[in-house]
């Protein structure tokens, strides 16, 4: 029954094989560019290309030309001030994750922003310290310059204090990270971020949040815990904290709890009433100012032994050159930092670019962050990316362009040059509490597990594997392990696709998995097999095994049985035990004829069946003489649906050709439908076709092939009722554009 009011369409055209379609429709020849052509185009330069290159390398020119001073400037000023206050606090707080003196976080919130303002393509992200990167830097810093014991024997660290050694390590590592990002941007490999799926990034950042939480416990509890890096560092850190739990500073705990509760409540109110608030309440800044005042008034450092930020030098320090020996020690850690920093920033930038309708360039973003980190590292800052919460403040407070980012850098500069001393009495437990509260978003990603498990189990495995590996092995090894799990997931999905046998939906030209529908039609002796995946070296054997399972017999085994039977018939005819009469073969032997067990010349059994020297062609579906038994093949046509096959490699071509030959040699007609033109061209180029495997087996659509088969084998529908048959109606186009039947009174043409 057809749905009431359903729309219909009618198409009148010939039945097309690929060859017939090529004859009726002339194809446009397109000259493909050679590698030399691409090289010439790449190095060709004209005025227009030079202008585009300049605008691409300096995106600031593009958006400054369209800057609306009256409409945007005030919003950028408000956003810049708000973001700057948050950047100051987060710079101090996140610097603790990097195991560096707090004021170096102010450098990281200033220098990279200046370069990104000129080179970046995103107008809304806030560049600066990112907790995950800070933690990765901290693990390298504590490995080279541990809290207890001497630093690694590296030239250039002699004669420096522990803090100076750590700053040199962090800045050199940042410089190397910037070089890697800049190199990837110049080589136009911004696509590398596509290999980090949202699931992998979610699992990785969740694990990073766990690491950050544990790393801040020592500040919240007021304990002295040495920095530990490497696999299982989180477990060892927790062990030390639990062993020292009795030495907890109660004042630090109380301050941290008060800060966390108040900040959490106000942040929830900000989220709930964000549509009514002109700007979010900067509760972290407010609580930091209050904590500074109370700490200074009651002298927390002396009276309660609280660890405070301490002396903050006024102004900026002179630039330094990176240490090449540190490059050698940190190259392995620098690459994942370059990837993670760019991936997170690009993901956030992409969200805002879609929301505000402008484009961002992944390669230019790599160049921007690379240059930002190189410039910042020269002035002792550490690797920059973007913090999600800080970017949200910049966007939600009305920021329109990177003018807001530049103003936030100016606020940080004012604090660094003039009023930094006011933050000296700030307890580090306040910074730790602020960091922990801001982890809520990342930690809440644990809620993704049930959703992923219900929707996509392989993605759930990637998330869980990445998160677990990053927690136990560390962030650098964890990211590598997560990429490995993701790669295995992709390979397994491609290697073991869900193949299916299709059937016709009655009265239509639609074909679906026969397991999914009841109202289907399957002609006798016809199978339609679909593989929804590329066919390549890793899954060609799986494809062949599934094909054998779908047709219900092994064609090679049947071929060998048939050739063996022919060999036996020839032998019996030669001996006179078998004779050919008008009624068929006649067994003239009185005894019981045993089947020959001669297995010599197995290669001959794989060749096509040869009926020469025989009086008649053997009908394999009929009863054979002399008690010879050969597996029965009820299939006369096999259709392979290649609609979802995007490519074939050389190994797949060889395996596919072998499978087709085996089927053709047991008298099964094979048809391949909906094959991509480029795959078809590759088959011709690779000499895929011969006397057995011919190009005439390719049809334009599945329905074309089915109509051809039913026309060629009308006996396939003899046992079916009229209702069950595939139906086609011949139609023509009316001159006025209305489709009509050629003969309204003529019966439907049925096969």
Tab-separated table of C-alpha atoms in Angstrom, residues 266-452:
chain	number	residue	atom	x	y	z
A	266	UNK	CA	28.505	32.295	41.568
A	267	UNK	CA	29.630	30.527	38.376
A	268	UNK	CA	26.425	28.502	38.407
A	269	UNK	CA	24.448	31.725	38.823
A	270	UNK	CA	26.397	33.250	35.916
A	271	UNK	CA	25.421	30.317	33.705
A	272	UNK	CA	21.797	30.358	34.789
A	273	UNK	CA	21.272	34.104	34.380
A	274	UNK	CA	23.753	34.830	31.571
A	275	UNK	CA	20.951	36.206	29.395
A	276	UNK	CA	20.096	38.803	32.049
A	277	UNK	CA	23.605	39.756	33.170
A	278	UNK	CA	25.418	42.371	31.024
A	279	UNK	CA	28.744	40.713	31.887
A	280	UNK	CA	29.500	37.613	34.007
A	281	UNK	CA	30.394	38.362	37.602
A	282	UNK	CA	34.247	38.083	37.783
A	283	UNK	CA	34.026	36.108	41.014
A	284	UNK	CA	37.565	34.679	40.787
A	285	UNK	CA	38.999	38.196	40.636
A	286	UNK	CA	36.743	39.395	43.473
A	287	UNK	CA	37.656	36.471	45.738
A	288	UNK	CA	41.337	36.876	44.908
A	289	UNK	CA	41.259	40.548	45.915
A	290	UNK	CA	39.419	39.688	49.152
A	291	UNK	CA	41.847	36.835	49.914
A	292	UNK	CA	44.825	39.146	49.293
A	293	UNK	CA	43.422	41.773	51.644
A	294	UNK	CA	42.575	39.307	54.414
A	295	UNK	CA	45.954	37.568	54.095
A	296	UNK	CA	47.792	40.893	54.301
A	297	UNK	CA	45.674	42.168	57.234
A	298	UNK	CA	46.068	39.021	59.358
A	299	UNK	CA	49.581	38.122	58.171
A	300	UNK	CA	48.632	34.551	57.204
A	301	UNK	CA	52.190	33.711	56.119
A	302	UNK	CA	53.727	34.377	59.552
A	303	UNK	CA	50.851	33.420	61.861
A	304	UNK	CA	49.608	30.265	60.094
A	305	UNK	CA	52.577	29.222	57.957
A	306	UNK	CA	50.647	29.615	54.705
A	307	UNK	CA	52.627	29.537	51.459
A	308	UNK	CA	51.994	32.761	49.534
A	309	UNK	CA	52.911	34.047	46.073
A	310	UNK	CA	55.699	36.158	47.524
A	311	UNK	CA	57.847	38.747	45.828
A	312	UNK	CA	56.789	39.606	42.269
A	313	UNK	CA	59.554	41.435	40.373
A	314	UNK	CA	58.440	44.634	38.711
A	315	UNK	CA	58.819	44.816	34.951
A	316	UNK	CA	60.050	42.348	32.371
A	317	UNK	CA	63.270	40.413	32.264
A	318	UNK	CA	65.802	40.561	29.451
A	319	UNK	CA	65.337	38.051	26.627
A	320	UNK	CA	67.321	34.814	26.586
A	321	UNK	CA	68.387	32.357	23.932
A	322	UNK	CA	67.098	28.768	24.096
A	323	UNK	CA	69.409	25.973	25.226
A	324	UNK	CA	70.131	23.544	22.377
A	325	UNK	CA	71.059	20.757	24.800
A	326	UNK	CA	67.604	21.028	26.347
A	327	UNK	CA	66.176	20.625	22.827
A	328	UNK	CA	67.770	17.187	22.664
A	329	UNK	CA	66.305	16.182	26.026
A	330	UNK	CA	62.788	17.464	25.354
A	331	UNK	CA	62.162	16.815	21.636
A	332	UNK	CA	59.935	13.820	22.375
A	333	UNK	CA	57.708	15.822	24.731
A	334	UNK	CA	57.652	18.958	22.552
A	335	UNK	CA	55.843	17.338	19.622
A	336	UNK	CA	52.714	16.215	21.545
A	337	UNK	CA	52.656	19.640	23.205
A	338	UNK	CA	52.684	21.303	19.779
A	339	UNK	CA	49.824	19.098	18.605
A	340	UNK	CA	47.720	19.411	21.786
A	341	UNK	CA	48.153	23.185	22.043
A	342	UNK	CA	47.116	23.697	18.436
A	343	UNK	CA	44.301	21.116	18.488
A	344	UNK	CA	42.590	22.616	21.532
A	345	UNK	CA	42.936	26.194	20.301
A	346	UNK	CA	41.738	25.296	16.807
A	347	UNK	CA	38.729	23.413	18.194
A	348	UNK	CA	37.656	26.396	20.304
A	349	UNK	CA	38.319	28.824	17.443
A	350	UNK	CA	36.240	26.702	15.079
A	351	UNK	CA	33.255	26.845	17.448
A	352	UNK	CA	33.329	30.634	17.614
A	353	UNK	CA	33.986	31.060	13.883
A	354	UNK	CA	30.864	29.063	13.091
A	355	UNK	CA	28.854	30.992	15.660
A	356	UNK	CA	29.946	34.397	14.314
A	357	UNK	CA	30.146	33.436	10.627
A	358	UNK	CA	33.771	33.898	9.598
A	359	UNK	CA	36.479	31.496	8.468
A	360	UNK	CA	39.675	30.386	10.145
A	361	UNK	CA	42.727	28.847	8.518
A	362	UNK	CA	44.297	25.851	10.238
A	363	UNK	CA	47.724	26.355	8.637
A	364	UNK	CA	47.768	30.054	9.521
A	365	UNK	CA	46.770	29.172	13.097
A	366	UNK	CA	49.803	26.883	13.300
A	367	UNK	CA	52.004	29.722	12.059
A	368	UNK	CA	50.419	32.135	14.543
A	369	UNK	CA	50.876	29.878	17.568
A	370	UNK	CA	54.349	28.851	16.436
A	371	UNK	CA	55.477	32.453	16.125
A	372	UNK	CA	53.734	33.365	19.412
A	373	UNK	CA	55.521	30.624	21.324
A	374	UNK	CA	58.905	31.424	19.755
A	375	UNK	CA	58.534	35.113	20.601
A	376	UNK	CA	57.190	34.424	24.082
A	377	UNK	CA	59.885	31.868	24.885
A	378	UNK	CA	62.521	34.496	24.110
A	379	UNK	CA	61.058	36.535	27.001
A	380	UNK	CA	60.812	33.585	29.423
A	381	UNK	CA	57.149	32.749	28.935
A	382	UNK	CA	55.938	29.182	28.524
A	383	UNK	CA	53.789	27.497	25.857
A	384	UNK	CA	50.506	29.228	25.104
A	385	UNK	CA	47.222	27.967	23.719
A	386	UNK	CA	43.776	29.024	24.885
A	387	UNK	CA	41.887	28.324	28.072
A	388	UNK	CA	38.257	27.473	27.447
A	389	UNK	CA	36.949	29.506	30.382
A	390	UNK	CA	38.989	32.590	29.475
A	391	UNK	CA	37.885	32.445	25.833
A	392	UNK	CA	34.288	32.104	27.004
A	393	UNK	CA	34.707	35.290	29.062
A	394	UNK	CA	36.147	37.170	26.079
A	395	UNK	CA	33.302	36.104	23.803
A	396	UNK	CA	30.426	36.350	26.282
A	397	UNK	CA	31.392	39.858	27.432
A	398	UNK	CA	30.936	41.164	23.899
A	399	UNK	CA	34.374	40.752	22.339
A	400	UNK	CA	34.208	41.228	18.570
A	401	UNK	CA	37.860	41.032	17.481
A	402	UNK	CA	41.371	40.464	18.812
A	403	UNK	CA	41.334	44.109	19.928
A	404	UNK	CA	39.826	42.626	23.096
A	405	UNK	CA	42.775	40.209	23.327
A	406	UNK	CA	45.227	43.076	22.899
A	407	UNK	CA	43.503	45.080	25.664
A	408	UNK	CA	43.610	42.049	27.973
A	409	UNK	CA	47.373	41.900	27.363
A	410	UNK	CA	47.611	45.573	28.296
A	411	UNK	CA	45.820	44.847	31.599
A	412	UNK	CA	48.349	42.061	32.269
A	413	UNK	CA	51.177	44.468	31.406
A	414	UNK	CA	49.851	47.054	33.868
A	415	UNK	CA	49.823	44.450	36.636
A	416	UNK	CA	53.342	43.334	35.722
A	417	UNK	CA	54.797	46.836	35.570
A	418	UNK	CA	52.921	48.675	38.318
A	419	UNK	CA	50.641	46.817	40.721
A	420	UNK	CA	52.024	43.324	40.871
A	421	UNK	CA	53.265	43.877	44.428
A	422	UNK	CA	49.637	43.935	45.617
A	423	UNK	CA	49.394	40.195	44.870
A	424	UNK	CA	52.397	39.215	46.999
A	425	UNK	CA	50.342	38.171	50.087
A	426	UNK	CA	47.986	35.991	47.974
A	427	UNK	CA	47.935	32.408	49.371
A	428	UNK	CA	48.829	29.759	46.782
A	429	UNK	CA	45.916	27.714	48.129
A	430	UNK	CA	43.608	30.372	46.595
A	431	UNK	CA	45.196	29.828	43.201
A	432	UNK	CA	44.900	26.065	43.628
A	433	UNK	CA	41.224	26.397	44.564
A	434	UNK	CA	40.544	28.582	41.505
A	435	UNK	CA	42.231	26.026	39.252
A	436	UNK	CA	40.195	23.147	40.716
A	437	UNK	CA	36.889	24.986	40.338
A	438	UNK	CA	37.673	25.713	36.682
A	439	UNK	CA	38.162	21.985	36.081
A	440	UNK	CA	34.432	21.361	36.382
A	441	UNK	CA	33.808	21.435	32.627
A	442	UNK	CA	36.592	18.979	31.841
A	443	UNK	CA	35.767	16.626	34.709
A	444	UNK	CA	32.090	16.549	33.761
A	445	UNK	CA	33.141	14.886	30.501
A	446	UNK	CA	33.002	11.599	32.417
A	447	UNK	CA	29.275	11.801	31.705
A	448	UNK	CA	30.085	11.110	28.045
A	449	UNK	CA	30.865	7.453	28.788
A	450	UNK	CA	27.265	6.116	29.021
A	451	UNK	CA	26.227	8.154	25.978
A	452	UNK	CA	29.156	6.897	23.893
